[in-house]
Short mmCIF file of C-alpha atoms in Angstrom, two decimals:
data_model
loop_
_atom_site.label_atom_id
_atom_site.label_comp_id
_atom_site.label_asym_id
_atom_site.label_seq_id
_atom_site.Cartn_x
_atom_site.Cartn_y
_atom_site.Cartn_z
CA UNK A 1 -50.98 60.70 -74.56
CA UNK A 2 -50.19 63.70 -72.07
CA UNK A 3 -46.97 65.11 -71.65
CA UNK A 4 -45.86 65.14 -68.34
CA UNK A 5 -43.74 68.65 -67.04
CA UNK A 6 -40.19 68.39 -66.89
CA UNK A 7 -39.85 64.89 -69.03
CA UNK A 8 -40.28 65.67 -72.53
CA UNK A 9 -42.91 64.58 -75.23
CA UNK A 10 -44.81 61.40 -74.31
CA UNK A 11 -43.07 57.97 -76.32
CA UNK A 12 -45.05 56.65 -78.85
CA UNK A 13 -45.15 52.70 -79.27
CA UNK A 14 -43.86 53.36 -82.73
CA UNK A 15 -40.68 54.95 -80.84
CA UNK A 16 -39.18 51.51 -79.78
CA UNK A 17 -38.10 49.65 -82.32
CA UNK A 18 -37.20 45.84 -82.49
CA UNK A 19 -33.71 45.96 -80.23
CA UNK A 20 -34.85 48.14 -77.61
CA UNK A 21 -37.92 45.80 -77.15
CA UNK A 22 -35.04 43.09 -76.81
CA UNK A 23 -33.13 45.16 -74.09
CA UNK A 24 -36.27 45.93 -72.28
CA UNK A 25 -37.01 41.98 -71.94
CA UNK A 26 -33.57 41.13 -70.90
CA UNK A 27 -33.57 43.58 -68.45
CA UNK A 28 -37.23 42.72 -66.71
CA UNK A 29 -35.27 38.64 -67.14
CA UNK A 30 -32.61 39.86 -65.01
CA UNK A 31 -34.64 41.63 -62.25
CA UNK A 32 -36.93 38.64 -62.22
CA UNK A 33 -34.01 36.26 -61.73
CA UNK A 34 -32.23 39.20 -58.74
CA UNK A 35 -36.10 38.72 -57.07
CA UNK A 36 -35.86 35.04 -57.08
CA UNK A 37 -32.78 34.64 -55.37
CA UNK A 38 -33.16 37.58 -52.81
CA UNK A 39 -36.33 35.36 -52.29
CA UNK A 40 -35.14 32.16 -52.23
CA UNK A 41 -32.08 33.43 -49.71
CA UNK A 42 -34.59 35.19 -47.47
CA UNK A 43 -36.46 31.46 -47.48
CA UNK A 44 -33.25 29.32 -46.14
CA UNK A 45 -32.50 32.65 -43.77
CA UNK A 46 -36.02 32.09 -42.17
CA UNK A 47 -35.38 28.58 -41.95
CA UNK A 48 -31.88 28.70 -40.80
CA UNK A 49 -33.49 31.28 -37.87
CA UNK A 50 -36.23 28.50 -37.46
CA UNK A 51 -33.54 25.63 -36.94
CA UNK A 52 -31.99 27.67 -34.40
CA UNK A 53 -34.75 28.85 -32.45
CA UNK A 54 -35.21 24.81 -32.06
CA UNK A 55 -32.18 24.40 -31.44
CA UNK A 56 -32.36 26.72 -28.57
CA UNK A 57 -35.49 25.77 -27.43
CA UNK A 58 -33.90 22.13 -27.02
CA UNK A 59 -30.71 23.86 -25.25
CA UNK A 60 -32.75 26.04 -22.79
CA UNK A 61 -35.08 22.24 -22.39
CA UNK A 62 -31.28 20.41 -21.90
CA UNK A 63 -30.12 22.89 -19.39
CA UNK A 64 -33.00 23.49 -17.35
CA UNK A 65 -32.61 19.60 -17.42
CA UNK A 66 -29.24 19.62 -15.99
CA UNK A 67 -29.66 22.39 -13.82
CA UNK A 68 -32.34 20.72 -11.78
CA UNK A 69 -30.24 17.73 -11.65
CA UNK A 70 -27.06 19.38 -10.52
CA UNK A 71 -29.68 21.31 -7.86
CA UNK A 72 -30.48 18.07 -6.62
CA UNK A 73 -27.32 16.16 -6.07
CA UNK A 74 -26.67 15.96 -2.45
CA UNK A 75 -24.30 17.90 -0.66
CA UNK A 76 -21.46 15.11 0.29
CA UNK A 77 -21.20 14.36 -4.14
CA UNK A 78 -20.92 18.07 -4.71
CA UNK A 79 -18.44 18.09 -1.82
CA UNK A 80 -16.66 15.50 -4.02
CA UNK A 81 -17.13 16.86 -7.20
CA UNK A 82 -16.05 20.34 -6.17
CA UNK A 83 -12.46 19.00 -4.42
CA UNK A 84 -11.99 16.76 -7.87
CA UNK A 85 -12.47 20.47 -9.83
CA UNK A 86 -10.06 22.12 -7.54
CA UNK A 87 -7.83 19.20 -6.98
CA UNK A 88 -4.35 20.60 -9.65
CA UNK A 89 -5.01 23.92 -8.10
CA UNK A 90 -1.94 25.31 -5.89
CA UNK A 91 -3.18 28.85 -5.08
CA UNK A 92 -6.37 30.39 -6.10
CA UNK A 93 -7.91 33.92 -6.71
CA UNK A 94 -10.82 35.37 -8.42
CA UNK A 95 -8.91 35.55 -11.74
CA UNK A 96 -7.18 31.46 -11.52
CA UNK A 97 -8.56 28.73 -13.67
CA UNK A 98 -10.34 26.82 -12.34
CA UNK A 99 -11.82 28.79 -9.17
CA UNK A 100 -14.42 28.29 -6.71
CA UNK A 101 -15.84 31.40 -7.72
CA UNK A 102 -16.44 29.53 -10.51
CA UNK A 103 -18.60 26.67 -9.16
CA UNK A 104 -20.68 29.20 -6.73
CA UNK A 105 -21.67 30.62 -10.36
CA UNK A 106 -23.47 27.53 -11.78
CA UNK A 107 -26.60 28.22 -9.83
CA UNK A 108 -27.77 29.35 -6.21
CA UNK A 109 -27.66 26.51 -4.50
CA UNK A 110 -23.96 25.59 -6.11
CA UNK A 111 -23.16 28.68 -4.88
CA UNK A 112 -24.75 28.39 -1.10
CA UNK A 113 -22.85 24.71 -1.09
CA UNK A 114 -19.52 26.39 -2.19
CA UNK A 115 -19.87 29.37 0.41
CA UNK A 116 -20.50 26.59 2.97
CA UNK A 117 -17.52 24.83 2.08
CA UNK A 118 -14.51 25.75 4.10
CA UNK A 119 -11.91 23.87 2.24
CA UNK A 120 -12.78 24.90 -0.86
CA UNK A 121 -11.35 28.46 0.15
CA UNK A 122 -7.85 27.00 2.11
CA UNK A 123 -5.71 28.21 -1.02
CA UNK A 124 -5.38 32.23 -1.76
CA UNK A 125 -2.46 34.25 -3.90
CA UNK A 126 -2.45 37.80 -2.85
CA UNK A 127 -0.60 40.41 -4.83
CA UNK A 128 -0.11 44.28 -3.65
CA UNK A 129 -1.13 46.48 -6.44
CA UNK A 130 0.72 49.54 -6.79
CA UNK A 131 -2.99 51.72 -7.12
CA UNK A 132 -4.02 52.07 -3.53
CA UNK A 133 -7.67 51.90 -5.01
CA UNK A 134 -7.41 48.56 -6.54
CA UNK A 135 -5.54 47.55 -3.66
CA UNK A 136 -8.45 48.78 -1.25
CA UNK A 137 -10.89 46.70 -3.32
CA UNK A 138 -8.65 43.87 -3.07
CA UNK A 139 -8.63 43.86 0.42
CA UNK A 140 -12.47 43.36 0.64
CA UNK A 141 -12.29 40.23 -1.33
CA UNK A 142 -9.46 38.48 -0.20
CA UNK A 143 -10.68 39.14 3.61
CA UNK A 144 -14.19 38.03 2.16
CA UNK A 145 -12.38 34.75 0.41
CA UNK A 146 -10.48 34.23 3.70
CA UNK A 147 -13.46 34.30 6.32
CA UNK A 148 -15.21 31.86 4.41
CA UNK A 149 -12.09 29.07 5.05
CA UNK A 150 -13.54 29.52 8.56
CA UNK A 151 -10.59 27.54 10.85
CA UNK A 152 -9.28 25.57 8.24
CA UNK A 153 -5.46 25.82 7.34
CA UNK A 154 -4.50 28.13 5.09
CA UNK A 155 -2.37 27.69 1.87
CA UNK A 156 -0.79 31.01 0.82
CA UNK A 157 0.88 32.67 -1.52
CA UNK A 158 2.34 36.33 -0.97
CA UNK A 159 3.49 38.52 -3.62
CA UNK A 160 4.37 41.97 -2.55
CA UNK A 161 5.29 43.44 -5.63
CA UNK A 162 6.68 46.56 -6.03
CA UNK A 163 5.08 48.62 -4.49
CA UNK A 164 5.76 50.60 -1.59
CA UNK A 165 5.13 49.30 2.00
CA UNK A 166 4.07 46.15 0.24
CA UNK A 167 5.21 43.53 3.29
CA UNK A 168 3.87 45.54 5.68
CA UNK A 169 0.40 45.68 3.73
CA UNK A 170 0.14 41.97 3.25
CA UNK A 171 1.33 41.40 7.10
CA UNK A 172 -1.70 43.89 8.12
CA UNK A 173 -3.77 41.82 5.92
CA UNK A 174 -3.46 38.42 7.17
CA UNK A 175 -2.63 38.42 10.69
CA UNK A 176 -6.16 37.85 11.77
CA UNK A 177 -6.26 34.41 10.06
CA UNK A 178 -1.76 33.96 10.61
CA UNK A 179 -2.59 31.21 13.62
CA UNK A 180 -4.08 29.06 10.88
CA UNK A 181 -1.40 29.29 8.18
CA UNK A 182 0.15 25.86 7.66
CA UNK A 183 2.06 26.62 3.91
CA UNK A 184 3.83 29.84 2.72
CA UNK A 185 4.93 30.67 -0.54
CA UNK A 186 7.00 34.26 -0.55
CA UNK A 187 8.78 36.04 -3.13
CA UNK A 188 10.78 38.99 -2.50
CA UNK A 189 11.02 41.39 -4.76
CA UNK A 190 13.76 44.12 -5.27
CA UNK A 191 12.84 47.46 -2.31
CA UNK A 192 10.99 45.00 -0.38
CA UNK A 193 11.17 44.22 3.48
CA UNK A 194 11.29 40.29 4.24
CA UNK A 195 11.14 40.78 8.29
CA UNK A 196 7.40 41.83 7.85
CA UNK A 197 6.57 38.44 6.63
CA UNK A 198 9.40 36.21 7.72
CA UNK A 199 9.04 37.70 11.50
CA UNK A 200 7.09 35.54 14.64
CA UNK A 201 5.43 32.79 12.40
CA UNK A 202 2.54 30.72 13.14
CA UNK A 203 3.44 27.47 15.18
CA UNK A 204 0.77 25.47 12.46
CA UNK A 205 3.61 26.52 9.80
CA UNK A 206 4.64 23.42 8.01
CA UNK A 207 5.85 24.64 4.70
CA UNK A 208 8.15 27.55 3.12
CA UNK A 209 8.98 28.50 0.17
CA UNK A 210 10.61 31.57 -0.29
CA UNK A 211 12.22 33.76 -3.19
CA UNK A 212 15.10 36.57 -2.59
CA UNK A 213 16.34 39.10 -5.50
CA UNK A 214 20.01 39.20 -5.62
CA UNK A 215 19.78 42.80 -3.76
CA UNK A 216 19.00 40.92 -0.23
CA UNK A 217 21.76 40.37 1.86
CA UNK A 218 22.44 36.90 2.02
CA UNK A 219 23.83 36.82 6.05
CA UNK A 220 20.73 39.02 6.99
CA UNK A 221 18.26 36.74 5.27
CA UNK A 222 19.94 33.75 7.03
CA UNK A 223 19.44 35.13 10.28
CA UNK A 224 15.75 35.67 8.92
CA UNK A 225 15.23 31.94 8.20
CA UNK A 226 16.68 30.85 11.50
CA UNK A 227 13.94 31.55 13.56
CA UNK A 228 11.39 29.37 11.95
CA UNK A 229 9.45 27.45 14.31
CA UNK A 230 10.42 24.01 14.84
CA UNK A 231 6.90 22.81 13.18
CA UNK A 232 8.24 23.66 9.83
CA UNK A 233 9.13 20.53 7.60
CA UNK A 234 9.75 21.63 4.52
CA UNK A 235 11.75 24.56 3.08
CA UNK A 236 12.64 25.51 -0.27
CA UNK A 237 14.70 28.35 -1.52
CA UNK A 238 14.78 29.86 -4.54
CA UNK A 239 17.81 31.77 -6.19
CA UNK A 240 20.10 32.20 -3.49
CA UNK A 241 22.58 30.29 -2.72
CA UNK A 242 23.98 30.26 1.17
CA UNK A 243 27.32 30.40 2.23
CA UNK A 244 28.70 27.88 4.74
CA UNK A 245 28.72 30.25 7.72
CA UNK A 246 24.94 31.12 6.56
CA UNK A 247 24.34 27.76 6.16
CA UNK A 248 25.24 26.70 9.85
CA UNK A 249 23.67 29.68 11.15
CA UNK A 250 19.97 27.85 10.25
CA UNK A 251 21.40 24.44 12.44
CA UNK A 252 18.24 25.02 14.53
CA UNK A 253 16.19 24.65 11.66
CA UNK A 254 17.81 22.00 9.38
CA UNK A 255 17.16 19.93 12.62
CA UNK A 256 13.71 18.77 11.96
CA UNK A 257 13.61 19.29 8.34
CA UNK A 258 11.81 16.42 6.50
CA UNK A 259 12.21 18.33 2.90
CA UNK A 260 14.82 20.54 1.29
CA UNK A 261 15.08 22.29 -2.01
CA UNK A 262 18.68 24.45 -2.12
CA UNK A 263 20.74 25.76 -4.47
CA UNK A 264 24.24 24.74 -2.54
CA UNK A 265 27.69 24.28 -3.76
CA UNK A 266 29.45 20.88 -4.00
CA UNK A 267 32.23 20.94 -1.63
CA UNK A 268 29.73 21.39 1.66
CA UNK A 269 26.66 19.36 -0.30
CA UNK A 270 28.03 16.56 3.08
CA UNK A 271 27.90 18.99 5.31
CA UNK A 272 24.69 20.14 4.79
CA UNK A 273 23.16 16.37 4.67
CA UNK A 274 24.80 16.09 7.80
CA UNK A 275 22.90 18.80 9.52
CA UNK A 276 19.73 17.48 8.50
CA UNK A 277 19.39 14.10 10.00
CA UNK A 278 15.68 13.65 9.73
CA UNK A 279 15.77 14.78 5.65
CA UNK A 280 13.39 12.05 3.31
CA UNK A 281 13.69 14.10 0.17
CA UNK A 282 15.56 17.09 -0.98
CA UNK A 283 16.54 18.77 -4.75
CA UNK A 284 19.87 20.16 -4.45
CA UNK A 285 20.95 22.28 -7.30
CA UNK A 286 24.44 22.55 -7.47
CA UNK A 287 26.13 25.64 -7.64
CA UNK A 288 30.12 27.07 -8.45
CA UNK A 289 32.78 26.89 -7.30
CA UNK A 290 32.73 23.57 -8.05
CA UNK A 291 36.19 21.91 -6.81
CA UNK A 292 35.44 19.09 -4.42
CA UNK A 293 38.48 18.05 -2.13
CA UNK A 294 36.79 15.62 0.58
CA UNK A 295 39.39 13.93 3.31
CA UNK A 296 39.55 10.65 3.72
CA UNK A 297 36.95 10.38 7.24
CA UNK A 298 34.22 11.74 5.28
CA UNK A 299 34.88 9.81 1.91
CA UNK A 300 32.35 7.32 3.21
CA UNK A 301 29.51 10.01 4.40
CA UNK A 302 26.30 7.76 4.91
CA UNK A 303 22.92 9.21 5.44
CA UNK A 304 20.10 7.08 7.09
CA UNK A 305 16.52 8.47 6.14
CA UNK A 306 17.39 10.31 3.07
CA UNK A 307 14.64 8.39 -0.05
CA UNK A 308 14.18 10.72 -2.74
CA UNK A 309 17.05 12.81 -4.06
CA UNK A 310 17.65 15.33 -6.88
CA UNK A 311 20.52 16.53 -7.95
CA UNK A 312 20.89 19.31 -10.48
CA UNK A 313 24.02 20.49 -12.21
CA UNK A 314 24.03 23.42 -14.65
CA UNK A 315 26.06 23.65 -17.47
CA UNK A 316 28.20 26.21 -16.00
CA UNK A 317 30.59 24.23 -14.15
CA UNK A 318 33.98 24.06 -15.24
CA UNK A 319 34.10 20.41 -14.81
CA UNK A 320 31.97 17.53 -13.68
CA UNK A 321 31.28 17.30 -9.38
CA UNK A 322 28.93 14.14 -9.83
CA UNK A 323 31.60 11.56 -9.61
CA UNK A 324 33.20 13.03 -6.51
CA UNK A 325 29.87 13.52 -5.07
CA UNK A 326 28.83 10.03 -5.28
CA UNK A 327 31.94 8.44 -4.13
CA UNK A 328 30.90 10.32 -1.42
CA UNK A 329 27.40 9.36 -0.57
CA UNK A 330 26.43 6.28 0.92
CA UNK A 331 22.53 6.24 1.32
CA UNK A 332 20.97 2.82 2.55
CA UNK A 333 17.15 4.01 2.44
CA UNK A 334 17.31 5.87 -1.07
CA UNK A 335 14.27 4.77 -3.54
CA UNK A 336 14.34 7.52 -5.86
CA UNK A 337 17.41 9.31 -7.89
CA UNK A 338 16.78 12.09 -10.33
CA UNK A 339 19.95 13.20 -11.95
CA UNK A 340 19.96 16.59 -14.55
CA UNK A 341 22.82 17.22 -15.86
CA UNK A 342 24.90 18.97 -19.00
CA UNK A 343 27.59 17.33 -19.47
CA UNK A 344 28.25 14.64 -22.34
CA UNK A 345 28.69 11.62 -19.83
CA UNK A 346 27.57 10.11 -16.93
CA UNK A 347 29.37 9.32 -14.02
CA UNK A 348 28.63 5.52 -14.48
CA UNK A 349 31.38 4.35 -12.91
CA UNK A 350 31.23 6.15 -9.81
CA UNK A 351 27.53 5.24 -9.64
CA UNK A 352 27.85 1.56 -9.71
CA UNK A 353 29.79 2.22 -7.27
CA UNK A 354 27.61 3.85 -5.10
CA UNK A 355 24.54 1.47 -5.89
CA UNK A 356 26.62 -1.54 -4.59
CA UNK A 357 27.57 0.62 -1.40
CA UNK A 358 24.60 1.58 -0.60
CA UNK A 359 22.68 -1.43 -0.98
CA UNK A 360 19.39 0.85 -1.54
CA UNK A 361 16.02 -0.31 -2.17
CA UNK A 362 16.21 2.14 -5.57
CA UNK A 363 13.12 1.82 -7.20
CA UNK A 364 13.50 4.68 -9.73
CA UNK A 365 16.31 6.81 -11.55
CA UNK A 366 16.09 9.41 -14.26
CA UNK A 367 18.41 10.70 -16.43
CA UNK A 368 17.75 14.31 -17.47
CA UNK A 369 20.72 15.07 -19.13
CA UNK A 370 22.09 16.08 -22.57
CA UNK A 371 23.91 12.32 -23.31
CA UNK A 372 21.90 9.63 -21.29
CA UNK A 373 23.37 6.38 -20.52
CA UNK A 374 23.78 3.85 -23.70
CA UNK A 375 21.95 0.57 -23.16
CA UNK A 376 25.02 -1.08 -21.69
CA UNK A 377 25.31 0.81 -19.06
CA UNK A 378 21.92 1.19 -17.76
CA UNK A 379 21.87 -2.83 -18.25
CA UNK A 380 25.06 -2.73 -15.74
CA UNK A 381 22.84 -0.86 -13.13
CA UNK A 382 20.16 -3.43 -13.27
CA UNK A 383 22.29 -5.78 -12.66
CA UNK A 384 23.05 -4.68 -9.66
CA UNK A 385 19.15 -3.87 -8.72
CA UNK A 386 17.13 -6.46 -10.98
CA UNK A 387 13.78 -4.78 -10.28
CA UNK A 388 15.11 -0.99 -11.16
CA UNK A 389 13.25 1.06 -13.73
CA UNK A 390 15.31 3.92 -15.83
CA UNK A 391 14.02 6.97 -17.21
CA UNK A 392 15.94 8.66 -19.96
CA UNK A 393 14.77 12.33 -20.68
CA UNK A 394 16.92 14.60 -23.47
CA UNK A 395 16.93 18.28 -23.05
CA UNK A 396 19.67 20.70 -24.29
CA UNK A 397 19.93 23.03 -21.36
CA UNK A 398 19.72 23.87 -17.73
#
């Protein structure tokens, strides 16, 4: 045998003896068995890759399926379907879930019905970014989202942010389309100037809702609110609570109110029903001081339209202003009462009281309260209106 350079003298078969033959044979065993498997794994690999191929195959089959079915559903049941899709949605943008932008993705013709459907784009949230290029680019689409409401009302929802001139930005924004605006939803944040968006308000205005930091000046903000337009009928404000000269200096407004949600404090909670004649529902959440020291003409304070009525009392209060209130209150037209509050009783006494008063067609109350009623008690207020169902909720804080 030749020797080959660089490896020695050729082996000779009388070299290997009996245990290296052994070694030899267990090793080729081992590779042998190594192949195999690497085999048999590359086998179920190709399959597995077959098996989803198919399964693809019968995917791309399924949606091409339901693609030409949802292209061919007419344009009244898409009108429907879209609405149903959209119907939890408060305010919308391109980042909300769910989103028309959504539906006009499906396929083209889902997204020429969407673009033709005005309603769909009725509800916007704008925010005011502090980078003036994202804000330029944000401009584009929400005037893009707007035009394609056409002249359907508008649902919005303004956040200025932080950033500087943000009012004024959002006024510039939207007073092409500010004739049509029928609901606003504000909040003011800190450095921020409400008089660009509370200022000459569409007549179409129906609803408010507005938010104030505690930097705003509570007289000035008043004076703000005031000049609503009598077409509003709902108005709800968030984290500030009015005076009593504040709160008389909105009488034009609280006029034709239909709706209230106020944080207010006990001892003019009459005085403010009083100014609202035409109120159905309203959430009051109560607010210290909370001494209540009512004379004797307004013990008996009755209010004719009021029918829904929340009343929330933190757990702040140096001592309960339920039972005062409700020896108070006489309300003939009330069918639902919603009472939160922290403290380890009710004021069952002084609510029986009121019930049998009142002589309301109460259909609901709810107890949302620390300590609800025992058994007994809620069986006494049946009593007095048979057909009355009561909700007991448990929560530790307000």
């Amino acid at each position: 045998m030749d020797q080959i350079l660089g490896l020695g003298p050729p082996l000779q078969d009388q070299d290997f003896n009996s245990e290296q033959h052994e070694e030899l044979d267990a090793v080729s065993h081992e590779t042998l068995d190594l192949v195999n498997s690497v085999v048999d794994k590359t086998k179920d690999l190709g399959q597995q890759l077959v098996n989803k191929e198919d399964k693809i195959t019968e995917s791309a089959i399924l949606d091409e399926e339901l693609g030409s079915v949802a292209g061919r559903l007419p344009v009244d049941v898409l009108f429907e379907i879209f609405n149903y899709y959209l119907l939890d949605s408060d305010h919308l943008s391109r980042r909300s879930d769910p989103s028309p932008i959504q539906l006009a993705s499906v396929c083209r013709r889902w997204r020429d019905a969407a673009f033709d459907m005005a309603k769909l784009w009725c509800k916007l949230s704008f925010y005011v970014d502090h980078n003036s290029r994202k804000w330029k680019r944000s401009v584009l689409y929400y005037d893009a989202w707007l035009q394609r409401s056409r002249d359907c009302p508008l649902s919005l929802q303004l956040r200025p942010g932080y950033a500087k001139g943000g009012t004024a930005k959002l006024r510039r924004l939207i007073q092409p389309y500010m004739s049509r605006v029928s609901s606003l939803d504000i909040i003011f944040w800190n450095d921020v100037e409400p008089k660009h968006l509370l200022s000459d308000l569409p007549e179409a205005l129906q609803e408010l809702t507005v938010c104030f930091a505690d930097c705003f000046d509570t007289s000035a903000t008043a004076r703000l609110l005031s000049e609503l337009p009598s077409t509003v009928r709902s108005l709800k404000i968030r984290d500030r609570v009015f005076s009593p000269d504040c709160l008389y200096s909105l009488c034009p407004v609280w006029t034709h109110l239909t709706h209230v949600e106020i944080a207010i404090r006990p001892r003019i909670v009459l005085h403010f029903l009083y100014l609202c004649p035409k109120l159905s529902s309203c959430e009051l959440i109560l607010d210290q001081p909370a001494y209540m020291i009512f004379q004797v003409h307004c013990v008996r304070f009755p209010h004719a339209n009021l029918q829904s009525l929340c009343i929330i009392c933190p757990d702040h209060f140096n001592f309960d202003p339920l039972p005062a209130l409700f020896n108070a209150l006489t309300l003939p037209k009330l069918r639902t009462l919603e009472i939160r509050y922290a403290f380890l009783s009710s004021p069952h006494q002084e609510l029986r009281a009121f019930l049998e008063r009142s002589k309301c067609p109460l259909e609901t109350l709810i107890f949302d309260a620390v300590a609800t009623p025992p058994l007994e008690q809620q069986g006494d207020l049946i009593a007095i209106i048979p057909s009355l169902k009561i909700e007991c909720r448990s929560h530790t804080e307000y």
